[in-house]
Coordinates of C-alpha atoms in Angstrom, one line a residue:
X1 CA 18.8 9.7 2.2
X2 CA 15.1 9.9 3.4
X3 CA 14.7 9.7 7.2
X4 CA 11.8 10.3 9.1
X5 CA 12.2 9.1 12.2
X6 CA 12.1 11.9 15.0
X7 CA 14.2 11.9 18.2
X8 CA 11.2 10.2 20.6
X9 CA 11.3 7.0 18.8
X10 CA 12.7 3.9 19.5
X11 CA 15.7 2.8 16.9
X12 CA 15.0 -0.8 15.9
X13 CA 17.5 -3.4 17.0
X14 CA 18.4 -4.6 13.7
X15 CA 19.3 -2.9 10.4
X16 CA 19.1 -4.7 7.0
X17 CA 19.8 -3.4 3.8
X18 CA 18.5 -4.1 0.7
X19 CA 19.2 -3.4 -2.7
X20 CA 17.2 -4.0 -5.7
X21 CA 14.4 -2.6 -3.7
X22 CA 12.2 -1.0 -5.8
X23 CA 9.9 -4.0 -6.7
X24 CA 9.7 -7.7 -6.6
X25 CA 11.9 -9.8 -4.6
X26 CA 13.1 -6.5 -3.1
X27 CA 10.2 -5.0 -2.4
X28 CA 8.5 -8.0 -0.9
X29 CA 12.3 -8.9 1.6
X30 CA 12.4 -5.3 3.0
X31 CA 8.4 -5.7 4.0
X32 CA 8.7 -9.1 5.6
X33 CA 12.0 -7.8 7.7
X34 CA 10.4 -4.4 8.7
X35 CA 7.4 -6.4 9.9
X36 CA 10.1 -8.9 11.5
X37 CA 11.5 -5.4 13.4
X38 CA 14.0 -4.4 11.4
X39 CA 14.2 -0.6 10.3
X40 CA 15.1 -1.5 6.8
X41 CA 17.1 0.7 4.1
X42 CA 16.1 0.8 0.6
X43 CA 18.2 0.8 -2.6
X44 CA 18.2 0.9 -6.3
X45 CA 17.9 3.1 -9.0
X46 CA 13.9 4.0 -9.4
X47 CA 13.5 6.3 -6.5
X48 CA 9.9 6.9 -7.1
X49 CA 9.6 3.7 -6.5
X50 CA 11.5 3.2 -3.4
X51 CA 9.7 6.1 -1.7
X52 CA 6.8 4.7 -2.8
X53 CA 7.7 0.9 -0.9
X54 CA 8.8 3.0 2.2
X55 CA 5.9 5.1 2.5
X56 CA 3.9 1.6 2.4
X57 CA 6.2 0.2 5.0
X58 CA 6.3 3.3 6.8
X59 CA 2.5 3.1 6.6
X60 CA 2.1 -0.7 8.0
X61 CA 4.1 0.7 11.1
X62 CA 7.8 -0.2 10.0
X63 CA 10.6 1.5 9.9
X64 CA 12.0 2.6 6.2
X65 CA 14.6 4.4 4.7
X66 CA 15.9 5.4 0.9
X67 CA 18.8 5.9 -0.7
X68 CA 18.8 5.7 -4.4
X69 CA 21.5 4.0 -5.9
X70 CA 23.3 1.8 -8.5
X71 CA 25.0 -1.2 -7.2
X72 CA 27.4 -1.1 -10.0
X73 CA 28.9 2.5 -9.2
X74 CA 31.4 1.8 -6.7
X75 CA 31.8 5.3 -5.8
X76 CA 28.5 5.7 -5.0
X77 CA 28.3 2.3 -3.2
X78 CA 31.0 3.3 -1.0
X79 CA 29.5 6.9 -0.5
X80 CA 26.2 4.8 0.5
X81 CA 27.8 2.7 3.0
X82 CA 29.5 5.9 4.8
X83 CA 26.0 7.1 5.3
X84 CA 24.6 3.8 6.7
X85 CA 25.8 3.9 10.6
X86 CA 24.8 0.3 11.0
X87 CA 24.2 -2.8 9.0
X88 CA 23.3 -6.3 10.7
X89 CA 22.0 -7.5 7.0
X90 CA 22.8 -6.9 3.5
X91 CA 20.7 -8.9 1.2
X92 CA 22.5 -8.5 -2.3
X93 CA 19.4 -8.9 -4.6
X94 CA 19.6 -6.5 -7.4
X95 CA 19.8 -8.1 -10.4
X96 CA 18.5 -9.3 -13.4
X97 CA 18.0 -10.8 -17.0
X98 CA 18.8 -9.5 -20.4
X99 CA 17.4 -11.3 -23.3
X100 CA 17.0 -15.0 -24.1
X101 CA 19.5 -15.0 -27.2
X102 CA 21.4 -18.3 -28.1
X103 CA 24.9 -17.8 -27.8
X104 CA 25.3 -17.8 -31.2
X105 CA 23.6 -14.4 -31.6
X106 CA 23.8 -13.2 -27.7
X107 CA 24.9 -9.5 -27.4
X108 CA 27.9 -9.4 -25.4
X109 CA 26.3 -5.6 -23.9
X110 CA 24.0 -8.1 -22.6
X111 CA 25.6 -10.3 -20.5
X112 CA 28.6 -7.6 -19.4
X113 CA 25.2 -5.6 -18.4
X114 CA 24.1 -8.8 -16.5
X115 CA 27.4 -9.9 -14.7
X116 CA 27.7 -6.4 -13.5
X117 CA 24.5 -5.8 -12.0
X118 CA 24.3 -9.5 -10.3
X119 CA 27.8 -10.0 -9.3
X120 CA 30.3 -7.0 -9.5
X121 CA 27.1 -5.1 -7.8
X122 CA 27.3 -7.5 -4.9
X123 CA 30.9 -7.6 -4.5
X124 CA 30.8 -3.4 -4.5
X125 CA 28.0 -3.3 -1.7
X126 CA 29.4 -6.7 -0.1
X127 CA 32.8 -4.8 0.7
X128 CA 31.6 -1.8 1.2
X129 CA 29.1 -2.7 4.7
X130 CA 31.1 -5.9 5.6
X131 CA 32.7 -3.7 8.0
X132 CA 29.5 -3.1 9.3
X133 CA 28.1 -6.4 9.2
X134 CA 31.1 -7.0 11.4
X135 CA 31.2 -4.6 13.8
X136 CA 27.3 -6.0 14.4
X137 CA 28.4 -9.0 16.2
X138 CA 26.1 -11.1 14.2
X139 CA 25.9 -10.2 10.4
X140 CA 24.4 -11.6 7.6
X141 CA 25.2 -11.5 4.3
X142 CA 22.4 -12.5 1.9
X143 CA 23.1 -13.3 -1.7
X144 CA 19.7 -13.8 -4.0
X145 CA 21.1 -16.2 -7.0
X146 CA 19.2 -18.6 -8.8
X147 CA 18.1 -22.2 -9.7
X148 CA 19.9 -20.9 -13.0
X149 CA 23.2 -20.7 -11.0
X150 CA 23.7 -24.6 -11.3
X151 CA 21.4 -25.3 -14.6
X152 CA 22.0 -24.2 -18.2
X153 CA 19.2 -23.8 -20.6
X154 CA 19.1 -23.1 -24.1
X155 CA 19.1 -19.1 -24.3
X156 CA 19.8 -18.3 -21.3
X157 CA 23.7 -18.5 -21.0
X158 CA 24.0 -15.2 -19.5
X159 CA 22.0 -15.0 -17.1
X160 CA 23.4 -18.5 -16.0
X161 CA 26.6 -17.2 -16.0
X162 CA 26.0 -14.8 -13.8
X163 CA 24.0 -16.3 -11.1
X164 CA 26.7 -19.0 -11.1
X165 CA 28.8 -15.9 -10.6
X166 CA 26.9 -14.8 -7.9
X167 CA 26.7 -18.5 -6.3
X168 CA 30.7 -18.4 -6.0
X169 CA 30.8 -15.0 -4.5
X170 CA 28.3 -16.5 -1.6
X171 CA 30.3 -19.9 -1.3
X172 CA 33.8 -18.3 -1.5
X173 CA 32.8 -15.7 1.1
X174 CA 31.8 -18.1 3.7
X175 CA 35.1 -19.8 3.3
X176 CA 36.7 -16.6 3.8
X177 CA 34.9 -15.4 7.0
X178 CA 35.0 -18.2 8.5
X179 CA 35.4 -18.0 12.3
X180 CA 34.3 -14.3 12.3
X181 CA 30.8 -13.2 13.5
X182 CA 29.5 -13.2 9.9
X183 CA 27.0 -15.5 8.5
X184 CA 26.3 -16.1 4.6
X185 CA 23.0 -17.2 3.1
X186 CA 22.6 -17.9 -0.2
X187 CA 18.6 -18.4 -1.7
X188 CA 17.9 -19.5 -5.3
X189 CA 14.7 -19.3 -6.1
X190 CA 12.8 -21.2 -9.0
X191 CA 10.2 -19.8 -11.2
X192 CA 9.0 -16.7 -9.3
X193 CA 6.0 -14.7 -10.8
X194 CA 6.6 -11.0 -10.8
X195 CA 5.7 -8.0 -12.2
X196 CA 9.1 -7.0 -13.9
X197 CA 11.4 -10.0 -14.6
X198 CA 10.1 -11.4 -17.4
X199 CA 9.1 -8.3 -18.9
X200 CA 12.8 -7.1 -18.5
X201 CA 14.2 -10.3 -19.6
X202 CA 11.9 -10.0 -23.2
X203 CA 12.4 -6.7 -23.7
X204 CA 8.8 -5.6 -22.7
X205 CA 7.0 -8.2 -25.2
X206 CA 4.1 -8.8 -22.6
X207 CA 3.1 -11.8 -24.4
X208 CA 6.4 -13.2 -23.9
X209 CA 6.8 -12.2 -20.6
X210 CA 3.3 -14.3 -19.5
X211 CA 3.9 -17.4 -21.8
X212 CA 6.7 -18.2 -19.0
X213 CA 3.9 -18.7 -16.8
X214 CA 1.4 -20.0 -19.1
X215 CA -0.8 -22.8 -17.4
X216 CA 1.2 -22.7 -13.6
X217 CA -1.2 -22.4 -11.2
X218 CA 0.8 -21.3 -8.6
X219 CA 4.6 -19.9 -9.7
X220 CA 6.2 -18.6 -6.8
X221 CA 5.4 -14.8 -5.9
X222 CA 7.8 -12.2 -4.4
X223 CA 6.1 -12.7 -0.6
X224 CA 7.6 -16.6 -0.7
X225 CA 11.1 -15.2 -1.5
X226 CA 11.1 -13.1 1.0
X227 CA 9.2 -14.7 3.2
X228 CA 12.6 -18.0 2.8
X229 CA 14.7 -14.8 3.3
X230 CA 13.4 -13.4 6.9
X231 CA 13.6 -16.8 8.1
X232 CA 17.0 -17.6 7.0
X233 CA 18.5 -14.4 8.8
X234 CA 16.6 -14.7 11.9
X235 CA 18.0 -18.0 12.7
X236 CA 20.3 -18.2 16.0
X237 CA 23.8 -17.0 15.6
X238 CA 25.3 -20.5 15.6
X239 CA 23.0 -21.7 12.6
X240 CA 24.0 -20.4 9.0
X241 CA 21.6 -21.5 5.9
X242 CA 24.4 -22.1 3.2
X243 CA 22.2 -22.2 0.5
X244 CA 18.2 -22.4 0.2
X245 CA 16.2 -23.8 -3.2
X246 CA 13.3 -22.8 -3.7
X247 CA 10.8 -23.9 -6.3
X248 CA 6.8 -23.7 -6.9
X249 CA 5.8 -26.9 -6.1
X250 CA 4.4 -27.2 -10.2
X251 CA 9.0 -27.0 -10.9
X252 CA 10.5 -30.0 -10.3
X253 CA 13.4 -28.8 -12.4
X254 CA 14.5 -26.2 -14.8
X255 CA 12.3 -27.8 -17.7
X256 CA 10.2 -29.5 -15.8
X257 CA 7.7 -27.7 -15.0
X258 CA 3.4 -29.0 -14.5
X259 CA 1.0 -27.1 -17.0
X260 CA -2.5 -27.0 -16.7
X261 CA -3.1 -25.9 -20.1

């Protein structure tokens, strides 16, 4: 873990964690909650990259630190969360798609790859801070699904699958911690433009990958995700967002969806 803090500065009153940090949604939430205050810690896999986000955050005047890691190791998650003396916030975003097969030809590798990255890896770093989150007086448990989690669409019956998975892991834990000092948020975003997600999801075919957003003038970006997410968690105690869509304005629905061109 990389922390440069030095004994003359001021800890931050809040701690959030984030995983799936390296880029997009990630990237963009632990910017908008260091700017909010919060000295944010930094997870995934890439940790070029994460250095690279916290010496940007670091840079802007926040507060950043890394820890690279793989959601779906347990052993590692739990190692993680030994090292993290605090945690007011866990936003559970790393995730992912893995082709756009029809179930007919879908490669199981695909979707086990996809249900453990988007839901087992929340549960792991879920468990492993809620002690934390706890012991905070006020925490929040974030989980980044999808507008996939409640619609099906030809090809993509994994990734459906698994944000659905991830949906009842957000709406089963708030039954569960009900009448602790917990809160849980769930946001399920719409058709966000980023740099990876698409390009992932097709397997690098860059053509692909852009034809999703062929003709949208203005698909959601990573800085309106995370922008939904810093507001949800700096609500009052009292006031939990259960669950948060949002959608470009040009999305009305899954398919429909206003092209210019």
């Amino acid at each position: 873990m990389t922390d440069v803090r030095t004994a003359d500065e001021k800890r931050p009153a809040r701690t959030a964690v984030v995983s799936g940090a390296s880029s997009g949604i990630g990237a963009a939430t632990a910017w908008a909650l260091a700017r909010d205050g919060f000295e944010v810690v930094l997870t995934a896999r890439r940790t070029d990259r994460l250095e690279a986000v916290a010496k940007e955050i670091r840079d802007d005047g926040g507060a950043a630190r890394v820890f690279p890691l793989d959601v779906t190791d347990r052993e590692a998650v739990l190692a993680f969360a030994g090292q993290v003396p605090a945690c007011d916030v866990l936003v559970n975003n790393a995730g992912g798609a893995y082709g756009t097969e029809h179930i007919e030809n879908a490669d199981p590798g695909d979707w086990r790859s996809m249900y453990e990255v988007n839901v087992v890896g929340a549960l792991h770093m879920t468990q492993a801070l809620l002690p934390s989150l706890r012991a905070s007086g006020d925490g929040v448990v974030v989980v980044i699904s999808s507008t996939a989690s409640f619609t099906c669409y030809e090809g993509g019956g994994g990734y459906s699958a698994a944000k659905h998975g991830a949906h009842v892991l957000a709406e089963t834990l708030r039954l569960e911690v009900c009448g602790e000092p917990l809160r849980v948020v769930e946001v399920a975003p719409g058709m966000v433009h980023t740099e990876e997600f698409a390009l992932n999801r097709y397997r690098g075919d860059l053509n692909k990958a852009e034809a999703v957003y062929a003709g949208v003038a203005d698909p959601l970006v990573a800085e309106d995700v995370a922008d939904v997410v810093t507001w949800a968690v700096t609500r009052p105690p009292h006031v939990n967002i259960d669950l948060l869509v949002v959608r470009p304005r040009a999305q009305a629905a899954q398919h429909k969806v206003h092209r210019t061109s």
